[in-house]
CSV table of C-alpha atoms in Angstrom, one decimal:
chain,number,residue,atom,x,y,z
E,3,MET,CA,37.2,-63.9,-22.6
E,4,ARG,CA,40.4,-64.0,-25.6
E,5,ALA,CA,39.2,-63.3,-29.7
E,6,ASP,CA,40.6,-66.2,-31.8
E,7,LEU,CA,41.3,-63.4,-34.9
E,8,ALA,CA,42.3,-66.9,-37.3
E,9,VAL,CA,38.6,-68.4,-37.0
E,10,ASN,CA,36.2,-68.4,-40.0
E,11,VAL,CA,33.7,-70.0,-39.5
E,12,ASP,CA,31.5,-69.0,-43.3
E,13,PRO,CA,35.5,-69.3,-45.6
E,14,SER,CA,33.7,-70.2,-48.0
E,15,ASN,CA,31.9,-66.8,-48.3
E,16,ASN,CA,36.0,-65.6,-49.9
E,17,THR,CA,36.2,-63.4,-46.6
E,18,TYR,CA,39.0,-63.5,-43.6
E,19,PRO,CA,40.9,-64.5,-42.4
E,20,ALA,CA,42.2,-66.8,-44.8
E,21,ALA,CA,44.6,-70.1,-45.2
E,22,THR,CA,47.0,-71.6,-47.8
E,23,ALA,CA,49.7,-74.2,-47.5
E,24,SER,CA,52.2,-74.9,-49.6
E,25,SER,CA,50.0,-78.3,-50.6
E,26,VAL,CA,46.3,-80.1,-49.7
E,27,SER,CA,45.5,-83.7,-49.3
E,28,SER,CA,42.9,-84.7,-50.7
E,29,ASP,CA,40.8,-86.0,-47.0
E,30,SER,CA,42.3,-81.9,-45.6
E,31,SER,CA,41.3,-78.8,-46.4
E,32,THR,CA,43.2,-75.1,-45.1
E,33,ASN,CA,39.6,-73.8,-44.4
E,34,GLN,CA,39.5,-76.7,-41.6
E,35,ALA,CA,42.1,-75.6,-39.8
E,36,ILE,CA,40.3,-72.5,-38.6
E,37,ASP,CA,36.9,-73.4,-39.0
E,38,GLY,CA,37.2,-73.1,-35.2
E,39,ARG,CA,36.4,-77.2,-34.9
E,40,MET,CA,38.8,-79.2,-33.2
E,41,TRP,CA,38.4,-82.4,-33.1
E,42,PHE,CA,40.1,-84.6,-32.2
E,43,PHE,CA,39.0,-88.4,-33.9
E,44,PRO,CA,39.9,-90.4,-36.7
E,45,GLU,CA,36.8,-90.6,-37.7
E,46,CYS,CA,35.9,-86.9,-37.6
E,47,PRO,CA,38.4,-85.4,-39.8
E,48,ASN,CA,39.2,-82.4,-39.8
E,49,GLY,CA,41.9,-80.1,-40.5
E,50,TRP,CA,45.0,-79.7,-42.7
E,51,SER,CA,47.6,-82.0,-44.3
E,52,PRO,CA,49.9,-81.6,-46.2
E,53,ASN,CA,50.5,-83.8,-49.4
E,54,THR,CA,53.2,-87.2,-48.8
E,55,SER,CA,55.6,-85.7,-50.7
E,56,ASP,CA,55.3,-81.9,-50.3
E,57,SER,CA,59.0,-82.1,-48.2
E,58,SER,CA,58.6,-78.5,-47.0
E,59,PRO,CA,54.7,-78.2,-45.9
E,60,TRP,CA,53.5,-74.7,-44.2
E,61,LEU,CA,50.3,-73.1,-43.9
E,62,GLU,CA,49.9,-69.5,-43.9
E,63,VAL,CA,47.1,-66.9,-42.8
E,64,ASP,CA,46.3,-63.9,-43.9
E,65,LEU,CA,44.1,-61.8,-41.1
E,66,GLY,CA,42.7,-59.9,-43.8
E,67,SER,CA,44.4,-56.5,-42.1
E,68,SER,CA,47.0,-56.0,-39.8
E,69,GLN,CA,46.4,-57.6,-36.1
E,70,THR,CA,48.6,-57.2,-32.6
E,71,LEU,CA,49.3,-60.5,-32.4
E,72,GLY,CA,50.9,-60.9,-28.6
E,73,SER,CA,50.0,-65.5,-29.1
E,74,ILE,CA,49.3,-68.6,-31.5
E,75,GLU,CA,47.8,-71.6,-30.8
E,76,LEU,CA,48.1,-75.1,-32.5
E,77,TYR,CA,46.3,-78.0,-32.2
E,78,LEU,CA,48.1,-81.3,-34.2
E,79,PHE,CA,46.7,-84.5,-34.2
E,80,ALA,CA,48.5,-88.1,-34.3
E,81,ASP,CA,46.6,-91.7,-34.4
E,82,SER,CA,50.0,-93.6,-34.6
E,83,SER,CA,48.8,-95.3,-37.6
E,84,GLN,CA,48.4,-92.5,-40.5
E,85,TYR,CA,49.1,-89.3,-38.4
E,86,ALA,CA,51.7,-88.1,-36.5
E,87,ALA,CA,53.5,-84.6,-35.3
E,88,PRO,CA,55.7,-82.8,-37.4
E,89,SER,CA,59.7,-83.2,-36.0
E,90,ALA,CA,59.6,-79.4,-35.4
E,91,TYR,CA,57.8,-75.9,-36.5
E,92,GLU,CA,58.8,-72.6,-36.9
E,93,LEU,CA,56.5,-69.9,-36.5
E,94,GLN,CA,56.9,-66.3,-39.7
E,95,TYR,CA,55.8,-63.6,-40.1
E,96,ASN,CA,55.4,-61.4,-43.1
E,97,SER,CA,57.0,-58.2,-43.0
E,98,SER,CA,57.9,-55.7,-44.9
E,99,GLN,CA,61.1,-57.5,-45.7
E,100,GLY,CA,59.4,-60.6,-46.3
E,101,TRP,CA,58.9,-63.6,-44.0
E,102,GLN,CA,60.7,-63.6,-41.0
E,103,ASP,CA,60.5,-66.0,-37.7
E,104,ILE,CA,59.0,-64.4,-35.3
E,105,PRO,CA,61.4,-62.8,-33.0
E,106,GLY,CA,61.2,-63.3,-28.6
E,107,GLN,CA,59.2,-67.4,-29.6
E,108,GLN,CA,58.6,-68.7,-26.0
E,109,SER,CA,56.4,-72.3,-26.7
E,110,ILE,CA,55.0,-74.5,-24.6
E,111,PRO,CA,55.3,-77.7,-24.4
E,112,PRO,CA,59.1,-76.5,-26.4
E,113,GLN,CA,58.5,-79.8,-28.8
E,114,PRO,CA,55.2,-80.6,-31.1
E,115,VAL,CA,52.8,-82.7,-29.5
E,116,ALA,CA,49.8,-83.9,-30.7
E,117,ASN,CA,45.9,-84.4,-29.6
E,118,GLY,CA,46.8,-80.8,-27.4
E,119,MET,CA,48.1,-77.7,-27.0
E,120,ILE,CA,50.9,-76.0,-28.3
E,121,ARG,CA,50.7,-72.0,-27.2
E,122,ILE,CA,53.7,-69.7,-28.7
E,123,ALA,CA,53.6,-66.4,-26.9
E,124,PHE,CA,56.0,-63.6,-28.3
E,125,PRO,CA,55.8,-59.6,-27.6
E,126,ALA,CA,53.5,-57.7,-29.3
E,127,LEU,CA,53.1,-58.0,-33.1
E,128,ALA,CA,51.0,-56.0,-35.7
E,129,THR,CA,51.4,-58.0,-39.2
E,130,GLN,CA,48.7,-59.5,-41.4
E,131,GLN,CA,49.9,-62.5,-42.6
E,132,PHE,CA,51.2,-65.4,-40.5
E,133,ARG,CA,52.4,-68.7,-41.2
E,134,ILE,CA,53.8,-72.0,-39.6
E,135,LEU,CA,56.9,-73.5,-41.5
E,136,PHE,CA,56.8,-78.0,-41.0
E,137,THR,CA,58.9,-80.8,-40.6
E,138,ASN,CA,56.9,-84.1,-42.1
E,139,PRO,CA,57.0,-86.4,-39.2
E,140,ALA,CA,60.1,-88.3,-39.1
E,141,ASN,CA,58.8,-91.4,-39.6
E,142,SER,CA,56.5,-92.2,-42.9
E,143,LEU,CA,53.6,-91.2,-40.9
E,144,GLN,CA,51.0,-88.1,-42.3
E,145,MET,CA,51.3,-84.7,-40.6
E,146,ARG,CA,47.6,-83.5,-39.7
E,147,VAL,CA,46.3,-79.9,-38.1
E,148,ILE,CA,43.1,-79.4,-36.3
E,149,GLU,CA,43.4,-76.3,-36.0
E,150,VAL,CA,45.3,-72.9,-35.6
E,151,LYS,CA,44.1,-69.8,-33.4
E,152,ALA,CA,45.9,-66.3,-32.9
E,153,PHE,CA,45.5,-63.8,-29.4
E,154,ALA,CA,46.2,-61.2,-28.6
E,155,PRO,CA,48.5,-59.7,-26.4
C-alpha cells in the first residue's frame, strides 16, 4: 500500500505536512485539503476554495523535509450550482532556483475533472514543497479542492 506523503490528520499541532494558499474562502480551510478526508457532498463541506476575488489561486504543500515524489493526486469538487472544476492547473516544485514546473508531467485525465481523481505522474523528483497553480473556472462558480495526495515513485 502506498503512503500519502502529504496527509496531515491533525494540522492543529503545527506539524508537517502543512498547506498554505493564495487566499482562503470563509467556508474552507487549507488544512482540509490534506486531512485525508474525501467528501464529495455539498451538505458536508470539506476542502479548500480560494476567495472569489483571487484571480491567480494556488495551493502549496510543505512536506517538512525533502521527499522523493513520483506522483500527485488531485481531487476536485463540482456541483453545477456553486462549484466547478478549474479551467486548468500547473504543478510546480520549489527548487534552489525558485518555483518551477515539474518536468515530464503526465496527467490522467489530461484536463481538470471534478468528483474524481486526477493523477499527475512524473520522473522521481526530490523536493520539500510543491504547489498547484489554478486557472479559475470559465463560469462565475468557485472551485474547491477536496484533497491533494503525494506519493513516492
